[in-house]
Tab-separated table of C-alpha atoms in Angstrom:
chain	number	residue	atom	x	y	z
A	1	MET	CA	19.145	1.374	-20.786
A	2	THR	CA	18.626	4.351	-18.492
A	3	THR	CA	15.792	6.870	-18.348
A	4	ASN	CA	16.477	10.461	-17.408
A	5	HIS	CA	13.699	12.969	-16.825
A	6	THR	CA	14.168	16.705	-16.563
A	7	ALA	CA	10.748	18.012	-15.480
A	8	PHE	CA	7.782	17.571	-13.140
A	9	PHE	CA	4.182	17.070	-14.210
A	10	ILE	CA	2.461	20.155	-12.777
A	11	GLY	CA	-0.651	21.873	-14.050
A	12	GLY	CA	-1.089	19.492	-16.962
A	13	GLU	CA	2.342	20.089	-18.467
A	14	TRP	CA	5.991	19.273	-17.964
A	15	ARG	CA	7.623	22.032	-15.954
A	16	ALA	CA	11.268	22.597	-15.169
A	17	PRO	CA	12.238	22.070	-11.516
A	18	ALA	CA	13.109	24.957	-9.242
A	19	SER	CA	16.577	23.567	-8.498
A	20	SER	CA	19.263	21.352	-10.042
A	21	LYS	CA	18.892	18.639	-7.388
A	22	ARG	CA	18.623	15.119	-8.833
A	23	ILE	CA	17.592	11.639	-7.669
A	24	ASP	CA	19.524	8.664	-9.048
A	25	LEU	CA	17.627	5.380	-9.300
A	26	VAL	CA	19.249	1.944	-9.265
A	27	ASP	CA	18.094	-1.502	-10.406
A	28	ALA	CA	17.547	-3.570	-7.244
A	29	SER	CA	18.486	-6.814	-9.011
A	30	THR	CA	21.677	-5.655	-10.713
A	31	GLN	CA	22.744	-2.484	-8.876
A	32	LEU	CA	23.089	-0.837	-12.293
A	33	PRO	CA	21.790	2.694	-12.920
A	34	LEU	CA	18.165	2.981	-14.005
A	35	GLY	CA	18.157	6.701	-14.607
A	36	SER	CA	17.582	9.940	-12.783
A	37	ILE	CA	14.846	12.456	-12.120
A	38	PRO	CA	14.669	15.948	-10.643
A	39	GLU	CA	14.145	16.180	-6.885
A	40	ALA	CA	11.341	18.422	-5.702
A	41	THR	CA	11.910	21.371	-3.401
A	42	PRO	CA	9.333	23.327	-1.390
A	43	SER	CA	9.034	25.744	-4.333
A	44	ASP	CA	7.972	22.874	-6.586
A	45	ILE	CA	5.435	21.762	-3.994
A	46	ASP	CA	4.044	25.311	-3.884
A	47	ARG	CA	3.558	25.287	-7.650
A	48	ALA	CA	1.907	21.865	-7.588
A	49	VAL	CA	-0.487	22.806	-4.788
A	50	GLU	CA	-1.403	26.036	-6.570
A	51	ALA	CA	-2.074	24.099	-9.797
A	52	ALA	CA	-4.290	21.649	-7.923
A	53	ARG	CA	-6.129	24.523	-6.250
A	54	GLN	CA	-6.735	26.273	-9.555
A	55	ALA	CA	-8.022	23.024	-11.043
A	56	PHE	CA	-10.345	22.433	-8.106
A	57	ASP	CA	-11.724	25.966	-8.096
A	58	HIS	CA	-11.873	26.737	-11.812
A	59	SER	CA	-11.537	23.685	-14.099
A	60	GLY	CA	-15.053	22.373	-13.521
A	61	TRP	CA	-13.730	18.983	-12.361
A	62	ALA	CA	-15.258	19.354	-8.896
A	63	THR	CA	-18.625	20.545	-10.186
A	64	THR	CA	-19.132	18.454	-13.298
A	65	THR	CA	-21.434	15.440	-13.318
A	66	PRO	CA	-20.207	12.124	-11.952
A	67	ALA	CA	-20.746	10.626	-15.421
A	68	VAL	CA	-18.254	13.067	-16.952
A	69	ARG	CA	-15.669	12.241	-14.294
A	70	ALA	CA	-16.280	8.529	-14.794
A	71	ALA	CA	-15.696	8.806	-18.540
A	72	ALA	CA	-12.395	10.634	-17.965
A	73	MET	CA	-11.312	8.010	-15.449
A	74	HIS	CA	-12.050	5.222	-17.926
A	75	ARG	CA	-9.903	7.037	-20.500
A	76	PHE	CA	-7.175	7.236	-17.859
A	77	ALA	CA	-7.531	3.488	-17.247
A	78	ASP	CA	-7.338	2.814	-21.000
A	79	ALA	CA	-4.127	4.831	-21.219
A	80	LEU	CA	-2.667	2.933	-18.269
A	81	GLN	CA	-3.703	-0.366	-19.834
A	82	ALA	CA	-1.621	0.516	-22.879
A	83	ARG	CA	1.336	1.057	-20.539
A	84	ALA	CA	0.713	-1.922	-18.239
A	85	ALA	CA	3.757	-3.883	-19.379
A	86	ASP	CA	6.039	-0.866	-18.985
A	87	LEU	CA	4.569	-0.121	-15.541
A	88	ALA	CA	5.235	-3.670	-14.330
A	89	THR	CA	8.773	-3.755	-15.711
A	90	THR	CA	9.622	-0.336	-14.306
A	91	VAL	CA	8.412	-1.255	-10.818
A	92	SER	CA	10.227	-4.604	-10.889
A	93	ARG	CA	13.498	-2.970	-11.802
A	94	GLN	CA	13.143	-0.264	-9.163
A	95	ASN	CA	12.126	-2.245	-6.065
A	96	GLY	CA	12.771	-5.888	-6.997
A	97	MET	CA	9.139	-6.996	-7.188
A	98	PRO	CA	8.948	-10.285	-9.125
A	99	ILE	CA	7.606	-9.520	-12.592
A	100	ASN	CA	4.659	-11.917	-12.329
A	101	LEU	CA	3.466	-10.130	-9.194
A	102	ALA	CA	4.115	-6.716	-10.724
A	103	GLU	CA	1.991	-7.553	-13.760
A	104	ALA	CA	-0.865	-8.738	-11.556
A	105	PHE	CA	-0.780	-5.884	-9.034
A	106	GLU	CA	0.950	-2.841	-10.508
A	107	GLY	CA	-0.709	-3.496	-13.842
A	108	GLY	CA	-3.982	-5.387	-13.541
A	109	PHE	CA	-5.105	-4.616	-9.978
A	110	ALA	CA	-4.291	-0.892	-10.201
A	111	ILE	CA	-6.130	-0.472	-13.497
A	112	GLY	CA	-9.091	-2.446	-12.154
A	113	MET	CA	-9.227	-0.113	-9.182
A	114	LEU	CA	-9.423	2.944	-11.411
A	115	ARG	CA	-12.302	1.394	-13.368
A	116	TYR	CA	-14.076	0.375	-10.154
A	117	TYR	CA	-14.136	3.962	-8.874
A	118	ALA	CA	-15.143	5.298	-12.273
A	119	ASP	CA	-18.182	3.011	-12.206
A	120	LEU	CA	-18.877	3.853	-8.569
A	121	ALA	CA	-18.812	7.567	-9.366
A	122	ALA	CA	-21.190	7.110	-12.285
A	123	ARG	CA	-23.882	5.515	-10.128
A	124	ARG	CA	-23.317	7.433	-6.888
A	125	GLU	CA	-26.065	9.839	-5.859
A	126	ILE	CA	-24.694	13.267	-4.971
A	127	GLU	CA	-27.819	14.288	-3.070
A	128	GLU	CA	-30.187	12.372	-0.822
A	129	THR	CA	-33.478	13.672	0.535
A	130	ARG	CA	-34.391	12.811	4.112
A	131	PRO	CA	-37.536	13.645	6.096
A	132	SER	CA	-37.285	16.518	8.550
A	133	GLN	CA	-39.364	16.965	11.704
A	134	LEU	CA	-39.185	20.764	11.827
A	135	GLY	CA	-39.179	21.458	8.106
A	136	ARG	CA	-40.375	19.724	5.023
A	137	GLU	CA	-37.160	17.864	4.204
A	138	THR	CA	-33.399	17.817	4.457
A	139	ILE	CA	-31.160	17.475	1.420
A	140	VAL	CA	-27.863	15.755	2.295
A	141	ARG	CA	-25.250	16.564	-0.311
A	142	ARG	CA	-21.856	14.931	-0.917
A	143	ASN	CA	-19.115	17.437	-1.798
A	144	PRO	CA	-15.491	16.870	-2.859
A	145	ILE	CA	-13.216	17.708	0.034
A	146	GLY	CA	-10.745	19.725	-2.064
A	147	VAL	CA	-7.018	19.475	-2.771
A	148	CYS	CA	-5.511	16.220	-1.506
A	149	ALA	CA	-1.912	15.291	-0.755
A	150	ALA	CA	-1.131	11.662	-1.607
A	151	ILE	CA	2.139	10.349	-0.174
A	152	VAL	CA	3.106	6.994	-1.664
A	153	PRO	CA	5.769	4.477	-0.522
A	154	TRP	CA	8.109	2.334	-2.599
A	155	ASN	CA	6.814	-1.220	-2.114
A	156	TYR	CA	3.679	-1.094	-4.336
A	157	PRO	CA	4.085	2.355	-5.890
A	158	VAL	CA	1.393	2.121	-8.582
A	159	VAL	CA	-1.307	0.332	-6.574
A	160	LEU	CA	-0.801	2.577	-3.568
A	161	ALA	CA	-0.871	5.703	-5.727
A	162	ILE	CA	-4.048	4.648	-7.531
A	163	SER	CA	-5.669	3.651	-4.215
A	164	LYS	CA	-5.618	7.386	-3.434
A	165	ILE	CA	-5.948	8.875	-6.901
A	166	ALA	CA	-8.983	6.822	-7.971
A	167	PRO	CA	-11.395	7.586	-5.086
A	168	ALA	CA	-10.230	11.207	-4.975
A	169	LEU	CA	-10.922	11.692	-8.685
A	170	ALA	CA	-14.266	9.934	-8.383
A	171	ALA	CA	-15.278	12.332	-5.600
A	172	GLY	CA	-14.224	15.383	-7.633
A	173	CYS	CA	-10.994	16.205	-5.789
A	174	THR	CA	-7.635	17.263	-7.205
A	175	LEU	CA	-4.292	15.888	-6.047
A	176	VAL	CA	-0.609	16.475	-5.452
A	177	VAL	CA	1.134	13.098	-5.454
A	178	LYS	CA	4.543	12.660	-3.845
A	179	PRO	CA	6.035	9.293	-4.799
A	180	SER	CA	8.984	7.741	-2.999
A	181	PRO	CA	12.328	8.840	-4.435
A	182	ASN	CA	13.280	5.148	-4.696
A	183	THR	CA	10.382	4.380	-7.047
A	184	ALA	CA	9.473	7.472	-9.031
A	185	LEU	CA	9.999	6.409	-12.654
A	186	ASP	CA	6.566	4.754	-12.721
A	187	SER	CA	4.956	8.088	-11.791
A	188	TYR	CA	6.082	9.491	-15.142
A	189	LEU	CA	4.157	6.738	-16.910
A	190	LEU	CA	1.100	7.578	-14.801
A	191	ALA	CA	1.462	11.254	-15.701
A	192	GLU	CA	1.747	10.456	-19.409
A	193	ALA	CA	-1.459	8.418	-19.151
A	194	ALA	CA	-3.288	11.236	-17.355
A	195	LEU	CA	-2.203	13.674	-20.073
A	196	GLU	CA	-3.326	11.300	-22.821
A	197	ALA	CA	-6.683	10.798	-21.079
A	198	GLY	CA	-7.362	14.533	-21.209
A	199	LEU	CA	-7.733	15.097	-17.484
A	200	PRO	CA	-8.055	18.840	-16.863
A	201	PRO	CA	-4.699	20.545	-16.174
A	202	GLY	CA	-3.810	20.461	-12.493
A	203	VAL	CA	-6.228	17.706	-11.488
A	204	ILE	CA	-3.230	15.449	-10.751
A	205	ASN	CA	0.327	16.684	-10.175
A	206	TRP	CA	3.404	14.534	-9.454
A	207	VAL	CA	6.390	15.849	-7.470
A	208	PRO	CA	8.855	13.184	-6.262
A	209	GLY	CA	11.014	14.076	-3.304
A	210	ASP	CA	12.398	13.041	0.051
A	211	ARG	CA	10.826	13.034	3.523
A	212	THR	CA	11.546	16.705	4.041
A	213	VAL	CA	9.529	17.597	0.971
A	214	GLY	CA	6.805	15.183	2.088
A	215	GLY	CA	6.668	16.940	5.438
A	216	TYR	CA	6.370	20.304	3.716
A	217	LEU	CA	3.459	18.981	1.643
A	218	VAL	CA	1.656	17.633	4.723
A	219	CYS	CA	1.956	21.037	6.415
A	220	HIS	CA	1.027	23.068	3.341
A	221	PRO	CA	-1.878	25.477	4.000
A	222	GLY	CA	-3.298	24.772	0.552
A	223	ILE	CA	-3.978	21.101	1.297
A	224	ASP	CA	-7.449	19.997	2.442
A	225	LYS	CA	-6.766	16.290	3.120
A	226	VAL	CA	-3.743	13.997	3.452
A	227	ALA	CA	-3.615	10.344	2.411
A	228	PHE	CA	-0.429	8.652	3.611
A	229	THR	CA	0.961	5.143	3.291
A	230	GLY	CA	4.213	4.354	5.061
A	231	SER	CA	5.794	3.418	8.341
A	232	THR	CA	4.006	3.755	11.656
A	233	ALA	CA	6.702	6.124	12.939
A	234	ALA	CA	6.215	8.490	9.997
A	235	GLY	CA	2.451	8.085	10.230
A	236	ARG	CA	2.453	9.281	13.834
A	237	GLU	CA	4.178	12.493	12.766
A	238	VAL	CA	1.756	13.003	9.861
A	239	SER	CA	-1.150	12.407	12.238
A	240	ARG	CA	0.222	14.914	14.760
A	241	VAL	CA	0.543	17.636	12.126
A	242	CYS	CA	-2.915	16.980	10.712
A	243	ALA	CA	-4.444	16.949	14.179
A	244	GLU	CA	-2.964	20.363	14.947
A	245	MET	CA	-4.301	21.720	11.647
A	246	LEU	CA	-7.692	19.962	12.039
A	247	ARG	CA	-6.993	18.391	8.638
A	248	PRO	CA	-8.596	15.076	7.599
A	249	VAL	CA	-6.035	12.304	7.188
A	250	SER	CA	-6.018	8.666	6.117
A	251	LEU	CA	-3.132	6.528	7.376
A	252	GLU	CA	-2.220	3.088	6.048
A	253	LEU	CA	0.740	2.040	8.169
A	254	GLY	CA	2.717	-0.985	9.280
A	255	GLY	CA	1.739	-4.484	10.307
A	256	LYS	CA	2.897	-7.626	12.030
A	257	SER	CA	0.107	-9.933	10.989
A	258	ALA	CA	-0.414	-13.514	12.112
A	259	ALA	CA	-1.250	-16.566	10.031
A	260	ILE	CA	-3.087	-18.954	12.349
A	261	VAL	CA	-2.734	-22.562	11.236
A	262	LEU	CA	-5.461	-24.538	13.003
A	263	ASP	CA	-4.860	-28.133	13.996
A	264	ASP	CA	-7.076	-29.564	11.241
A	265	ALA	CA	-5.363	-27.724	8.368
A	266	ASP	CA	-4.029	-29.792	5.468
A	267	LEU	CA	-0.520	-28.411	5.067
A	268	ASP	CA	-0.088	-29.525	1.465
A	269	THR	CA	-3.325	-27.765	0.518
A	270	ILE	CA	-2.679	-24.489	2.329
A	271	MET	CA	1.025	-24.090	1.591
A	272	PRO	CA	0.719	-22.126	-1.709
A	273	ASN	CA	-1.591	-19.570	-0.056
A	274	LEU	CA	0.559	-19.502	3.086
A	275	GLN	CA	3.603	-18.816	0.940
A	276	PHE	CA	1.829	-15.915	-0.779
A	277	ILE	CA	0.629	-14.171	2.367
A	278	THR	CA	3.957	-14.590	4.179
A	279	MET	CA	6.461	-13.922	1.383
A	280	MET	CA	4.759	-11.881	-1.358
A	281	ASN	CA	7.066	-9.212	-2.721
A	282	GLN	CA	9.762	-10.876	-0.564
A	283	GLY	CA	7.949	-9.756	2.570
A	284	GLN	CA	7.995	-6.085	1.541
A	285	THR	CA	4.243	-5.980	2.088
A	286	CYS	CA	2.401	-4.288	4.947
A	287	VAL	CA	-0.110	-7.140	5.372
A	288	ALA	CA	2.496	-9.926	5.215
A	289	CYS	CA	1.875	-12.576	7.883
A	290	SER	CA	5.392	-12.720	9.268
A	291	ARG	CA	4.135	-14.538	12.368
A	292	VAL	CA	3.003	-18.116	11.701
A	293	LEU	CA	1.055	-19.509	14.662
A	294	ALA	CA	1.161	-23.300	14.871
A	295	PRO	CA	-0.587	-25.719	17.306
A	296	ARG	CA	1.788	-27.429	19.713
A	297	SER	CA	0.254	-30.775	18.769
A	298	ARG	CA	1.551	-30.328	15.204
A	299	TYR	CA	4.322	-27.818	15.805
A	300	LYS	CA	7.229	-29.816	14.328
A	301	GLN	CA	5.149	-30.695	11.276
A	302	VAL	CA	4.250	-27.066	10.623
A	303	VAL	CA	7.826	-25.875	11.210
A	304	ASP	CA	9.172	-28.460	8.779
A	305	ALA	CA	6.567	-27.544	6.155
A	306	VAL	CA	7.217	-23.797	6.448
A	307	ALA	CA	10.986	-24.317	6.382
A	308	THR	CA	10.692	-26.521	3.287
A	309	MET	CA	8.476	-23.946	1.615
A	310	ALA	CA	10.958	-21.160	2.305
A	311	ALA	CA	13.966	-23.166	1.176
A	312	SER	CA	12.224	-24.151	-2.060
A	313	GLN	CA	11.554	-20.578	-3.190
A	314	THR	CA	13.390	-19.510	-6.328
A	315	VAL	CA	15.431	-16.420	-5.518
A	316	GLY	CA	16.581	-14.379	-8.457
A	317	PRO	CA	16.413	-11.220	-10.552
A	318	ALA	CA	13.006	-9.583	-10.537
A	319	LEU	CA	12.483	-9.772	-14.301
A	320	GLU	CA	13.041	-13.539	-14.566
A	321	ARG	CA	9.749	-15.410	-14.889
A	322	THR	CA	10.838	-18.197	-12.547
A	323	THR	CA	11.678	-15.797	-9.707
A	324	GLN	CA	9.500	-16.050	-6.605
A	325	ILE	CA	11.699	-13.983	-4.283
A	326	GLY	CA	13.422	-10.923	-5.691
A	327	PRO	CA	15.888	-8.577	-4.008
A	328	MET	CA	15.281	-6.082	-1.265
A	329	ALA	CA	14.512	-2.633	-2.643
A	330	THR	CA	17.729	-0.932	-1.490
A	331	ALA	CA	21.074	-1.759	0.043
A	332	GLU	CA	20.055	0.059	3.222
A	333	HIS	CA	16.898	-1.988	3.525
A	334	ARG	CA	18.822	-5.248	3.099
A	335	GLU	CA	21.112	-4.199	5.938
A	336	ARG	CA	18.054	-3.557	8.107
A	337	VAL	CA	16.564	-6.980	7.328
A	338	GLU	CA	19.891	-8.682	7.981
A	339	GLY	CA	20.033	-6.924	11.334
A	340	PHE	CA	16.735	-8.579	12.277
A	341	ILE	CA	18.054	-11.943	11.092
A	342	ALA	CA	21.061	-11.516	13.386
A	343	ARG	CA	18.674	-10.747	16.229
A	344	GLY	CA	16.582	-13.785	15.346
A	345	ARG	CA	19.587	-16.070	15.810
A	346	LEU	CA	19.574	-14.992	19.456
A	347	GLU	CA	15.822	-15.317	19.906
A	348	GLY	CA	14.921	-18.496	18.046
A	349	ARG	CA	16.179	-21.527	16.170
A	350	LEU	CA	17.131	-20.941	12.549
A	351	VAL	CA	15.522	-23.615	10.349
A	352	ALA	CA	15.805	-22.047	6.884
A	353	GLY	CA	17.864	-19.367	5.179
A	354	GLY	CA	19.645	-16.809	7.292
A	355	GLY	CA	22.102	-15.485	4.729
A	356	ARG	CA	22.543	-14.278	1.190
A	357	PRO	CA	21.833	-16.688	-1.683
A	358	ALA	CA	24.810	-18.154	-3.505
A	359	GLY	CA	25.490	-17.077	-7.072
A	360	LEU	CA	23.775	-13.687	-6.783
A	361	ASP	CA	26.681	-11.345	-6.213
A	362	ARG	CA	24.914	-8.281	-7.577
A	363	GLY	CA	21.586	-7.095	-6.276
A	364	TRP	CA	20.293	-6.846	-2.713
A	365	PHE	CA	19.191	-10.430	-2.132
A	366	VAL	CA	18.333	-12.166	1.143
A	367	GLN	CA	17.463	-15.830	1.567
A	368	PRO	CA	13.903	-16.615	2.700
A	369	THR	CA	14.449	-17.166	6.414
A	370	VAL	CA	12.460	-19.042	9.057
A	371	PHE	CA	12.949	-19.129	12.817
A	372	ALA	CA	11.285	-21.702	15.078
A	373	ASP	CA	10.850	-21.812	18.857
A	374	VAL	CA	10.078	-18.095	18.894
A	375	ASP	CA	8.160	-16.502	21.736
A	376	ASN	CA	5.704	-13.755	20.859
A	377	THR	CA	7.684	-11.355	23.072
A	378	ALA	CA	10.768	-11.661	20.838
A	379	THR	CA	11.880	-8.702	18.748
A	380	ILE	CA	11.391	-10.632	15.511
A	381	ALA	CA	7.788	-11.338	16.606
A	382	ARG	CA	7.059	-7.738	17.607
A	383	GLU	CA	8.669	-5.467	15.017
A	384	GLU	CA	7.848	-5.133	11.343
A	385	ILE	CA	10.833	-6.551	9.462
A	386	PHE	CA	9.540	-5.964	5.921
A	387	GLY	CA	11.537	-8.829	4.486
A	388	PRO	CA	11.299	-12.602	3.866
A	389	VAL	CA	11.745	-13.475	7.544
A	390	LEU	CA	9.178	-15.599	9.408
A	391	ALA	CA	8.763	-16.515	13.068
A	392	VAL	CA	6.865	-19.758	13.800
A	393	ILE	CA	5.212	-19.396	17.206
A	394	PRO	CA	3.532	-22.278	19.077
A	395	TYR	CA	0.093	-22.032	20.687
A	396	ASN	CA	-1.927	-24.327	22.969
A	397	ASP	CA	-5.522	-23.997	21.728
A	398	GLU	CA	-7.785	-21.648	19.759
A	399	ASP	CA	-8.063	-19.173	22.632
A	400	ASP	CA	-4.292	-19.068	22.933
A	401	ALA	CA	-3.905	-18.578	19.167
A	402	VAL	CA	-6.305	-15.628	19.202
A	403	ARG	CA	-4.555	-14.158	22.255
A	404	ILE	CA	-1.163	-14.326	20.536
A	405	ALA	CA	-2.503	-12.955	17.246
A	406	ASN	CA	-4.013	-9.978	19.111
A	407	ASP	CA	-0.912	-9.431	21.241
A	408	SER	CA	0.613	-6.853	18.903
A	409	ILE	CA	0.630	-3.090	18.587
A	410	TYR	CA	-0.489	-3.634	14.991
A	411	GLY	CA	-3.803	-4.699	13.488
A	412	LEU	CA	-3.702	-4.646	9.697
A	413	GLY	CA	-3.976	-8.165	8.276
A	414	GLY	CA	-4.077	-11.831	9.147
A	415	THR	CA	-5.205	-15.230	7.909
A	416	VAL	CA	-6.781	-18.327	9.409
A	417	PHE	CA	-6.169	-21.732	7.808
A	418	SER	CA	-8.474	-24.655	8.512
A	419	ALA	CA	-10.122	-27.608	6.749
A	420	ASP	CA	-13.394	-26.296	8.189
A	421	VAL	CA	-14.259	-22.901	6.689
A	422	GLU	CA	-16.914	-22.134	9.322
A	423	ARG	CA	-14.441	-22.887	12.094
A	424	ALA	CA	-11.915	-20.579	10.433
A	425	LYS	CA	-14.531	-17.817	10.216
A	426	HIS	CA	-15.329	-18.224	13.923
A	427	VAL	CA	-11.663	-17.754	14.828
A	428	ALA	CA	-11.200	-14.896	12.339
A	429	ARG	CA	-14.048	-12.934	13.931
A	430	ARG	CA	-12.077	-12.847	17.179
A	431	VAL	CA	-8.895	-11.449	15.649
A	432	ARG	CA	-8.625	-7.672	16.197
A	433	THR	CA	-7.470	-6.495	12.820
A	434	GLY	CA	-8.728	-4.443	9.904
A	435	THR	CA	-8.588	-7.310	7.418
A	436	VAL	CA	-8.365	-11.078	7.739
A	437	GLY	CA	-8.347	-13.873	5.191
A	438	ILE	CA	-9.821	-17.352	5.322
A	439	ASN	CA	-7.517	-20.006	3.829
A	440	GLY	CA	-5.822	-17.256	1.844
A	441	TYR	CA	-5.884	-13.514	1.390
A	442	PRO	CA	-7.777	-12.577	-1.803
A	443	LEU	CA	-7.621	-8.777	-1.590
A	444	ALA	CA	-10.854	-7.214	-2.893
A	445	ILE	CA	-11.115	-3.776	-4.524
A	446	GLY	CA	-14.735	-3.357	-3.424
A	447	SER	CA	-14.142	-4.037	0.283
A	448	PRO	CA	-12.617	-1.612	2.808
A	449	PHE	CA	-8.911	-2.112	3.510
A	450	GLY	CA	-7.030	-0.632	6.445
A	451	GLY	CA	-5.894	-1.187	9.986
A	452	ILE	CA	-6.514	-0.485	13.637
A	453	LYS	CA	-4.136	0.305	16.505
A	454	ALA	CA	-0.679	1.252	15.183
A	455	SER	CA	-1.615	0.096	11.684
A	456	GLY	CA	-3.421	3.319	10.919
A	457	GLN	CA	-6.825	4.892	10.546
A	458	GLY	CA	-9.311	5.241	7.734
A	459	ARG	CA	-9.914	2.822	4.883
A	460	GLU	CA	-8.833	2.407	1.302
A	461	PHE	CA	-10.768	0.448	-1.343
A	462	GLY	CA	-14.540	0.129	-1.531
A	463	PRO	CA	-17.062	2.982	-1.314
A	464	GLU	CA	-15.693	3.770	2.161
A	465	ALA	CA	-12.515	5.167	0.578
A	466	MET	CA	-14.483	7.487	-1.690
A	467	SER	CA	-16.402	8.802	1.319
A	468	ALA	CA	-13.084	9.857	2.854
A	469	TYR	CA	-12.633	12.340	-0.002
A	470	GLU	CA	-16.037	13.935	0.546
A	471	TYR	CA	-17.693	16.145	3.144
A	472	LEU	CA	-21.418	16.289	3.787
A	473	THR	CA	-23.701	19.302	3.713
A	474	SER	CA	-27.218	19.182	5.165
A	475	MET	CA	-29.615	21.622	3.483
A	476	TYR	CA	-32.651	22.162	5.752
A	477	VAL	CA	-35.706	23.060	3.693
A	478	GLY	CA	-38.275	25.056	5.647
A	479	ALA	CA	-42.053	24.774	5.432
């Protein structure tokens, strides 16, 4: 069954595209057609930005009470809840995300995030009174920043869209969302939910397109803030443009995170959580710990355990309930991952995987792959592979483990595994990264998420994300 769309969601209605250009989408597990959608041009972006501007200036969304916005956001969440199964299935078919993970993240987590920001908006004080030395008082007021561009990648398309949409709506902003052309069918479900929820026309607009269109949106004079998730290389260009325009920008970029296995860790106990943080969404995850740091005193034991874990993963079509590792999102991406595997054969010792799984002739599958005897200077230890490829790196002691973990241009995620939680916390505090897990990585909606160094700037999740969609005004009250 294929799904073909003929319009964009702009200004609260379905509008015909400015050109006849189309995007064809393909099932990552079967290579069969999924459908097609129109491809946005700069003219479509202009219309979407104008609709968002009209909504910000004239719909009352930016000036209404937080309680009214919160109620609308809860209606939006209700409408998404009714579509949760379709959202999960659509994402799984597009990018190969195993259906169990898609239901938990693209369904449950994304909807929970929308409700979190609705509740946060309802209880957030817009104005705060502070004492003033020269006058009687100062009123500090939170204001919505304006029209926001949200540029969303293909690996977690719903979660990463809602991570921008939810705090922006809560703050009173309006948005133009540009989803990845590889995963744009889910955006139509989001648009249908927004329409059903009765969000004012133009508050959210969806215009899928390629990088050129994304670049046009970033540069558009009608945009007040950019929120971007994607590669570090693309993020640098977005940052450069925004810096020249003095435009606020949030960047959630790449990672090469380390999982530090301390010498007291019980491997049988930690292995399920280690598997999740290293291989979730077949490694197509920015926080994936693709470097596993193991103590030399237990190096062979850790290598054997990680290799066994990888080899035991069930690789298969994304919609099968038993699947733990689905396909890569595109043929081009599989070629890229396989190029890193070829490099890894020169830089380390292959102990698991390394090829394509038998019996899966259709779909872009790669075996979960593990390399041992890898130095942290190796390419496969430095560059973000974005696939199910792990490098197990030895370390001498805790100081050496921390040094290796921090020896990266990235700083997005990480985990520390130990039988002693306090010891793990002590090590985690020394790792220079935006997020770090203890004996797992239980991502939390209410806590700030983001990176340092080449992993980006700004934070998503938590009240910190909502603050990024606001500007402050100080009103000095005289005597």
